[in-house]
Coordinates of C-alpha atoms in Angstrom, one line a residue:
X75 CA -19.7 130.8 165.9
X76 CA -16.7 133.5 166.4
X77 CA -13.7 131.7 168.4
X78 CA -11.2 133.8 170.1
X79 CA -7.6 132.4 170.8
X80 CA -5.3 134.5 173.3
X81 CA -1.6 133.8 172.7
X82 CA 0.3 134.4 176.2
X83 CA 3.7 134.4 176.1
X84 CA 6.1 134.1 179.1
X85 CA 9.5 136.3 179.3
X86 CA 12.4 134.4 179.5
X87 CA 10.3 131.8 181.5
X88 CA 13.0 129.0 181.3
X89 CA 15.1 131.3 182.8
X90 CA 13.0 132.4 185.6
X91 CA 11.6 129.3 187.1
X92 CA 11.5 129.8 190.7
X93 CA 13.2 126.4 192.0
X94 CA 11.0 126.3 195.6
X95 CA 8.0 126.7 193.7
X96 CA 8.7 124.4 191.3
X97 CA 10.2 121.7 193.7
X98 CA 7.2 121.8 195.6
X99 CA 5.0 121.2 192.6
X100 CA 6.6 118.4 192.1
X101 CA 6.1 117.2 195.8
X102 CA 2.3 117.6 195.2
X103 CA 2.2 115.6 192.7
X104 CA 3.7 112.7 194.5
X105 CA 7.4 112.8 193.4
X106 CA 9.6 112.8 196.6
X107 CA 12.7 109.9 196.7
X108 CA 15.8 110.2 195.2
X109 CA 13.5 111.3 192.1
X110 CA 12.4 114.8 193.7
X111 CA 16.8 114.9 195.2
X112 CA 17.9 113.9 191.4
X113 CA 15.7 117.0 190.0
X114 CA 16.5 119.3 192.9
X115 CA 20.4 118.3 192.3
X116 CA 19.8 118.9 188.6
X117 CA 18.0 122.4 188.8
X118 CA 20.1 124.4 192.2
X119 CA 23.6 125.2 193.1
X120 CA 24.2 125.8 189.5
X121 CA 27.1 128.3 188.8
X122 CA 28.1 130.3 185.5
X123 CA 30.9 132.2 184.2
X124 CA 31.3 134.5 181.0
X125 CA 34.3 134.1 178.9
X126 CA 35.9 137.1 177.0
X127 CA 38.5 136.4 174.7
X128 CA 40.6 134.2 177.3
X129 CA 39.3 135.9 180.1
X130 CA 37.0 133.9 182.9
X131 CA 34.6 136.0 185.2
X132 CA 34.1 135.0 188.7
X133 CA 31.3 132.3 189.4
X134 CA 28.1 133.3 190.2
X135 CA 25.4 131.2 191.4
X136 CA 22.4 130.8 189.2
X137 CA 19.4 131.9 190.9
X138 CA 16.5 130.6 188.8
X139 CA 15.8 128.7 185.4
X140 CA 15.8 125.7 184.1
X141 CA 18.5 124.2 181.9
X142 CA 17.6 125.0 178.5
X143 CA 18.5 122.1 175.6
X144 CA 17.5 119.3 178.2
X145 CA 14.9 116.3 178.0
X146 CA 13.6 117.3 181.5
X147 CA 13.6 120.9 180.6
X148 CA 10.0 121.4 179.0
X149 CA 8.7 118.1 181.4
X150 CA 9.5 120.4 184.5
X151 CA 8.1 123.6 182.6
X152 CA 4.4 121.5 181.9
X153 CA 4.8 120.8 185.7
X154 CA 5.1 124.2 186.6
X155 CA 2.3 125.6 184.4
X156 CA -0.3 122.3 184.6
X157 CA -2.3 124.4 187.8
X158 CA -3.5 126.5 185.0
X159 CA -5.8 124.6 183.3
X160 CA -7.7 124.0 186.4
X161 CA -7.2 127.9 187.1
X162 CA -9.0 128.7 183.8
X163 CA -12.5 127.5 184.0
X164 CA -14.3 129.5 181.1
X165 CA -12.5 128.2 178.3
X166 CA -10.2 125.3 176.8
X167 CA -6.5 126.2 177.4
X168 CA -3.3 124.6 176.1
X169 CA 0.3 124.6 176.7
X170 CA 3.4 123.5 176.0
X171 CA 6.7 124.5 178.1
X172 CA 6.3 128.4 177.4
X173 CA 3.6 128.3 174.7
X174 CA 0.2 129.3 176.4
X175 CA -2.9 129.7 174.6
X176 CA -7.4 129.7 175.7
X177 CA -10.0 129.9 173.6
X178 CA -13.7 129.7 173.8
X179 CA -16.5 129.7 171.1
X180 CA -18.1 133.9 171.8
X181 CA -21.8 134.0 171.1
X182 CA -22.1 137.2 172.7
X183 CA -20.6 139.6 175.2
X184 CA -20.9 137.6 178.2
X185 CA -18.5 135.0 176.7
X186 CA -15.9 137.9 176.3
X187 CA -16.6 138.8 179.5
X188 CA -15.8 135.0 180.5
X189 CA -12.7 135.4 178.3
X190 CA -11.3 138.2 180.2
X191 CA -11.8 136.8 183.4
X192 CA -9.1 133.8 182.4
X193 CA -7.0 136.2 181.1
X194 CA -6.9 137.9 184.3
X195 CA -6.0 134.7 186.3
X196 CA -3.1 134.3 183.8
X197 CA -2.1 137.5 185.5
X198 CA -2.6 136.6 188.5
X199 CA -1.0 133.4 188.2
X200 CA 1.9 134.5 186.9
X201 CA 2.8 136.9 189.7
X202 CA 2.0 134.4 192.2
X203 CA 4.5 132.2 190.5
X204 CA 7.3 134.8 190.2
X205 CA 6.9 134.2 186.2
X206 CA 6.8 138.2 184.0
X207 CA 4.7 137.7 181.2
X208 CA 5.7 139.2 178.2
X209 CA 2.6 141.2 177.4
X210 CA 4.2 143.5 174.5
X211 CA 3.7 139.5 172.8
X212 CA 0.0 138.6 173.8
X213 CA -2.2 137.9 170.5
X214 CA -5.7 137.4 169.7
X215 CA -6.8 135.5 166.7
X216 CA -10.8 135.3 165.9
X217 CA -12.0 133.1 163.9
X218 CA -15.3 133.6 162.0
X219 CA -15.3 137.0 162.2
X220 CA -18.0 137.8 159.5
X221 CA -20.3 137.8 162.9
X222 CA -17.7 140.3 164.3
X223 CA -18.6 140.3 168.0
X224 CA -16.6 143.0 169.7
X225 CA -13.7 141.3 171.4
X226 CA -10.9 144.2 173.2
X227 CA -9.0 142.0 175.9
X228 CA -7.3 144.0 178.0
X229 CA -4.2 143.3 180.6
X230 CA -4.2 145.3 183.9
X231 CA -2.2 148.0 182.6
X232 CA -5.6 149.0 180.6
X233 CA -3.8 148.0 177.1
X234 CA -6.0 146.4 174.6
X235 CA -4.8 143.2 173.0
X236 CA -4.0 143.5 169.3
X237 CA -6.2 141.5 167.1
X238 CA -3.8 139.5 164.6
X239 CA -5.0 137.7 161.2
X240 CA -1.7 135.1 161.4
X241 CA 0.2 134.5 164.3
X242 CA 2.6 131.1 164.8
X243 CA 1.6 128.1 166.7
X244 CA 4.3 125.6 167.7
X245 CA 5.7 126.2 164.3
X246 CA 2.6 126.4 162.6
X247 CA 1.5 129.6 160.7
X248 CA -2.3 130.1 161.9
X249 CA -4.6 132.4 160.2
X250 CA -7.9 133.3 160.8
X251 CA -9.6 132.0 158.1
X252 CA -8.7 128.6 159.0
X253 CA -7.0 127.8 156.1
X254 CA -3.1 127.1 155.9
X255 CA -2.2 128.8 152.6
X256 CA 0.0 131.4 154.0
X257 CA 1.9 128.4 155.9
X258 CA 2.7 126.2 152.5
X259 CA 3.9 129.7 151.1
X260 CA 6.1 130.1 153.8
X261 CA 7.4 126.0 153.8
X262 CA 7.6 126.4 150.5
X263 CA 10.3 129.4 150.5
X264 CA 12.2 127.7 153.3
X265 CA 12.4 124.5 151.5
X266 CA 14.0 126.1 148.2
X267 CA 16.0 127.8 150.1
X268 CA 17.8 125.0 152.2
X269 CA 17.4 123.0 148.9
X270 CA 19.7 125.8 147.3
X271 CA 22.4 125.6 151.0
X272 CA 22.4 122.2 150.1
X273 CA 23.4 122.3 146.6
X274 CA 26.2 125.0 147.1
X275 CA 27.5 123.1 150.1
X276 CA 28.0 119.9 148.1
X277 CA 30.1 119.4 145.1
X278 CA 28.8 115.4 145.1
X279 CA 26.0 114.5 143.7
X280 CA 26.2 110.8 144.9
X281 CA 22.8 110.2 146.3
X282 CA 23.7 108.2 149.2
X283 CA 25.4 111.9 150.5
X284 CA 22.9 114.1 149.5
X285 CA 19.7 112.1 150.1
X286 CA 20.3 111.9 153.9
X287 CA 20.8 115.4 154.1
X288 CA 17.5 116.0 152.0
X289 CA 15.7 113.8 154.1
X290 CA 17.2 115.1 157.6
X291 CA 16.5 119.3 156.4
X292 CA 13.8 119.2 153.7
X293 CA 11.5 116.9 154.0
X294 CA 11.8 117.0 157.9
X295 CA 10.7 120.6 157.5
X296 CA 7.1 119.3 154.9
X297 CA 6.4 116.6 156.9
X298 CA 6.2 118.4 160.8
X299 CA 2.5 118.4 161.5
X300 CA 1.5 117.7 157.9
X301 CA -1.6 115.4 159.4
X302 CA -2.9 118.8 160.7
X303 CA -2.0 121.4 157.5
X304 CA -1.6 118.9 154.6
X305 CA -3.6 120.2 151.7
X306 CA -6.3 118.5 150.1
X307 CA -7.2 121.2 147.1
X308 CA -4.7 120.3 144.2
X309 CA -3.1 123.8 143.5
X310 CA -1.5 123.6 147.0
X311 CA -0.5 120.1 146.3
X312 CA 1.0 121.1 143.4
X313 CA 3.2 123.7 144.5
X314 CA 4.5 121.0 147.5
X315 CA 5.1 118.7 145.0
X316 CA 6.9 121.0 143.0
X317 CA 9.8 121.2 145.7
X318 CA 10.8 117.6 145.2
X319 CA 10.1 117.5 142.0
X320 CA 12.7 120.1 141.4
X321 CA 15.4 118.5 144.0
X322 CA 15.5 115.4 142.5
X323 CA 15.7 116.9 138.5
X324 CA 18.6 119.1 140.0
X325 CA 20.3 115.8 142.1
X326 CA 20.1 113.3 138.9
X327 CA 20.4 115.9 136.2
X328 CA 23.3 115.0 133.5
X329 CA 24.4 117.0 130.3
X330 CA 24.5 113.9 128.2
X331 CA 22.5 111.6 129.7
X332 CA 19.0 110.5 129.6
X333 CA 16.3 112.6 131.3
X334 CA 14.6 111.0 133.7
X335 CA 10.6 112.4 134.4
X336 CA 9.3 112.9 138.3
X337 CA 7.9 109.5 138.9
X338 CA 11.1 107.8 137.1
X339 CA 12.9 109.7 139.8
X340 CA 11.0 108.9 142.5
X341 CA 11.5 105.2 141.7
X342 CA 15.3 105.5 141.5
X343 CA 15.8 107.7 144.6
X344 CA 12.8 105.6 147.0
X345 CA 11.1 108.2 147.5
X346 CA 7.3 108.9 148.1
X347 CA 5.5 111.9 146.4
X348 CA 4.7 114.4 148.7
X349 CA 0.9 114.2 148.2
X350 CA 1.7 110.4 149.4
X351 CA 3.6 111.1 152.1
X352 CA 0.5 113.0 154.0
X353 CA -1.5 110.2 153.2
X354 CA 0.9 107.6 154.8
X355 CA 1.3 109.8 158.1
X356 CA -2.7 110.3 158.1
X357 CA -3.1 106.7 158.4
X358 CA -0.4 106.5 161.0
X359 CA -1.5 108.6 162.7
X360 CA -5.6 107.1 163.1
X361 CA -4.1 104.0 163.4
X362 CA -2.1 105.6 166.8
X363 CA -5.4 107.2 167.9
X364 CA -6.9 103.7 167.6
X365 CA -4.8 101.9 169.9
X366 CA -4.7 104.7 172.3
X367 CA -1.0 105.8 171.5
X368 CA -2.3 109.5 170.9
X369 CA -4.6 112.5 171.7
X370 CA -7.9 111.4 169.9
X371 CA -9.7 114.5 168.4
X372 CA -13.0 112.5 168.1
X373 CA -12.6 109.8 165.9
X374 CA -14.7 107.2 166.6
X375 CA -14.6 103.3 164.9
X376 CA -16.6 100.3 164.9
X377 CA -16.0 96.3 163.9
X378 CA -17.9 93.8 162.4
X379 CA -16.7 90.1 160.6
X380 CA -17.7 90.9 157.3
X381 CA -15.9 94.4 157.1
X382 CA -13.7 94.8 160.0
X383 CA -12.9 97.8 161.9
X384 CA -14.0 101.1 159.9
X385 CA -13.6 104.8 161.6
X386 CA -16.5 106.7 161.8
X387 CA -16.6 110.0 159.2
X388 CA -18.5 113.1 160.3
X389 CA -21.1 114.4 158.4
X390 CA -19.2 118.0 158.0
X391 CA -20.6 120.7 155.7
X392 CA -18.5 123.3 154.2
X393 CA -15.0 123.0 152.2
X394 CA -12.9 123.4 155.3
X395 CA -14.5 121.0 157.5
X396 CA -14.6 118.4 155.0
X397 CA -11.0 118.6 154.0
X398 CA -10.1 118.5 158.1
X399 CA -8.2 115.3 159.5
X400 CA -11.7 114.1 161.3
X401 CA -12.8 113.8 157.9
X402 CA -9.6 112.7 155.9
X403 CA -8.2 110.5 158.1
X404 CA -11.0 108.7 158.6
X405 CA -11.6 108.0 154.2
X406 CA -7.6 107.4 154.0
X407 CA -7.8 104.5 156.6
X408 CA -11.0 103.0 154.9
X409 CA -9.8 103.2 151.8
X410 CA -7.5 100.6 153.2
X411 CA -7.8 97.0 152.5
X412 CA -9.2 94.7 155.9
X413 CA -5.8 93.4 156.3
X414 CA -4.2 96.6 157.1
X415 CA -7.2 98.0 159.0
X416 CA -7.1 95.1 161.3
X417 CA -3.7 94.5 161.6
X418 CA -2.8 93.8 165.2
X419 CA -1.1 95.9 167.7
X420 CA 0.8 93.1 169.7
X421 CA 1.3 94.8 173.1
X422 CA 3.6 92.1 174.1
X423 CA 6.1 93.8 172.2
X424 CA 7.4 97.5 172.3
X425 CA 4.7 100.3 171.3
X426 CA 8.4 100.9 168.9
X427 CA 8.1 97.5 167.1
X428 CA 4.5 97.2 167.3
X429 CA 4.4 100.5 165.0
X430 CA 7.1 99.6 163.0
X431 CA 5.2 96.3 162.3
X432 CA 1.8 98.3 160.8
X433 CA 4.7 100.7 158.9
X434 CA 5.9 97.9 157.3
X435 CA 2.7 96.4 155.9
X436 CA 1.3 99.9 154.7
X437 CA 4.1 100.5 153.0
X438 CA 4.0 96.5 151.3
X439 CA 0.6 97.9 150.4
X440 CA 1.0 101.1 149.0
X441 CA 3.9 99.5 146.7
X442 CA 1.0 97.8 144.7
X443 CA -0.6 101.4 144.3
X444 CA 0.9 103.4 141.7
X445 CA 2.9 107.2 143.0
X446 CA 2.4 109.3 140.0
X447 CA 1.5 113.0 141.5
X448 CA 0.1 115.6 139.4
X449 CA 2.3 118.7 138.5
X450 CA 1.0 121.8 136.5
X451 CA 0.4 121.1 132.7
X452 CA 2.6 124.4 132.1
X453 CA 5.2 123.2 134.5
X454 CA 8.1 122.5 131.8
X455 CA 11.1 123.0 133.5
X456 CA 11.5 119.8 135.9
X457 CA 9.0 117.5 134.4
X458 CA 8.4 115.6 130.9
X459 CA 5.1 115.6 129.1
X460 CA 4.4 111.9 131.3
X461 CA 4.2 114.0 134.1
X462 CA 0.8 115.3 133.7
X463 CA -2.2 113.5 133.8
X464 CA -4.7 116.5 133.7
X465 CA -6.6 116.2 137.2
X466 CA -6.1 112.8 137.6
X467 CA -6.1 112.2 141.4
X468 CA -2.7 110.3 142.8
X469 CA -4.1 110.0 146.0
X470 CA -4.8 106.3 147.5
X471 CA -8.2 106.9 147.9
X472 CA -9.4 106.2 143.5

């Protein structure tokens, strides 16, 4: 079927959160005390002044907003929006502090028709709430549109939404073919170029200074949301793995000395491949959904004595189903051996130790499983001839 996503976007919405509104909210939803006094303390009688040069402006009292770069900050903006999703009852909306997104599955005109009605009670939400929307920024993505239903949204102004083949997604580059090529191309030119910042802002090349930085910059940036976008196909791998592979040639290179190949370097620095990186945080991330510590997306599980607890894998057709996370997470964590599968979450302890526990003895196992990624036979510059091993898969799953 054809799926149609409207991006909303709010203007300035952290800035124009009406405090009585919100306060009251919060009062519906049972907080009163010294919690609802803390958060009405924290959000009103809040002054400013603008500095120029040496010179102070008078104060001025803030009228509206929550203060941005705060922990509360986005809880109290999911307060204020959660009356939506009971607001939009013809399709499956989601949000996050400003973010605001529906979709529904369009089989015909009456679905768009069911579309636009929730787009309309955006609208009218927003002006009951004292919150502009920023329509010049409203999106619509359809998915599947070889069946091409006939789709113009329109706001109350009479302009037609414009239909978008990418648009971002809490920092994720969504297309509408479903696939997340254009996103590795874009992490992939990020990450060279902070690799590159970080090599002209460091005259070491002591990896105890530069490997924090790497890991805090780089591989922060490959790893956000990887369970979701990591790539199964091995070109894409390939041109991940290229990024470390080039770091660490460029962070232990010497004139004189030996030349160390990828998985040598790996070794030295502790480093997982890329490819085994997503694999790890795949079965982290089932192993949350098992024990209830996370949004489950429909993985399901069963137990028995002789094999212990295996997750269920759909029976997906098509290359992009089949290389989703219901289907790859569920083959990484079976791939596993019973130990780790069953290993217990102890809830006498912290959900923090508990985890770090299961870390512990993935990563014990995944030491006995050799890391030697594939990178491109005609890749010379970063790599030795051991680094190829035609399409021999490195993935934990052989």
């Amino acid at each position: 079927m054809q799926v149609d996503v409207i991006y909303c976007d709010f203007e300035k919405c952290f800035d124009k959160v009406d405090f009585g509104i919100l306060l009251n909210k919060l009062k519906a939803k049972g907080i009163n005390g010294k919690a609802l006094l803390f958060i009405k303390n924290f959000t009103t009688k809040r002054t400013f002044q603008v500095r120029v040069g040496t010179q102070l402006s008078k104060e001025e009292h803030v009228k509206s907003g929550i203060p941005q770069g705060t922990v509360l900050g986005p809880l109290l903006m999911i307060v204020m929006n959660d009356d939506l999703g009971k607001l939009l009852i013809n399709s499956q909306v989601g949000f996050f502090a400003d973010d605001t997104k529906m979709k529904r599955s369009i089989i015909g005109e009456e679905d768009v028709s069911k579309l636009q009605s929730d787009l309309k009670e955006i609208l009218a939400w927003s002006e009951t709430n004292n919150m502009k929307l920023n329509e010049d920024k409203f999106v619509v993505m359809s998915y599947n549109k070889q069946i091409s239903i006939s789709n113009d949204y329109k706001l109350n102004n009479g302009t037609i939404l414009t239909n978008e083949n990418a648009t971002r997604d809490l920092g994720i580059t969504m297309t509408n073919d479903a696939t997340f090529s254009t996103h590795i191309s874009n992490i992939i030119s990020e990450s060279r170029c902070l690799i590159s910042m970080i090599f002209r802002s460091f005259r070491s090349r002591d990896p105890s200074i530069i490997m924090p930085v790497y890991r805090a910059l780089v591989l922060s940036k490959i790893d956000y949301c990887s369970v979701l976008w990591g790539p199964t196909n091995l070109v894409d791998v390939r041109r991940l793995e290229k990024i470390q592979a080039d770091f660490t040639y460029r962070l232990l290179y010497t004139k004189d000395g030996e030349r160390k190949n990828y998985w040598e370097r790996l070794k030295i620095l502790r480093l997982y491949s890329i490819e085994r990186r997503f694999e790890r945080y795949c079965v982290i991330f089932v192993y949350k959904i098992l024990n209830n510590l996370v949004y489950n997306p429909g993985i399901g599980s069963t137990f028995s004595e002789r094999r212990g607890l295996k997750c269920s894998v759909p029976n997906y057709h098509g290359k992009l189903r089949e290389s989703s996370f219901l289907v790859r997470g569920p083959k990484l964590f079976n791939s596993l051996p019973s130990e780790i599968r069953n290993f217990p979450f102890n809830k006498e302890i912290s959900t923090e130790q508990s985890m770090n526990n299961f870390k512990r003895a993935l990563d014990d196992y995944l030491k006995t499983i050799e890391d030697k990624p594939n990178l491109s036979s005609n890749y010379t510059k970063f790599m030795t001839r051991f680094d190829y091993n035609g399409d021999r898969t490195n993935s934990i799953m052989k």
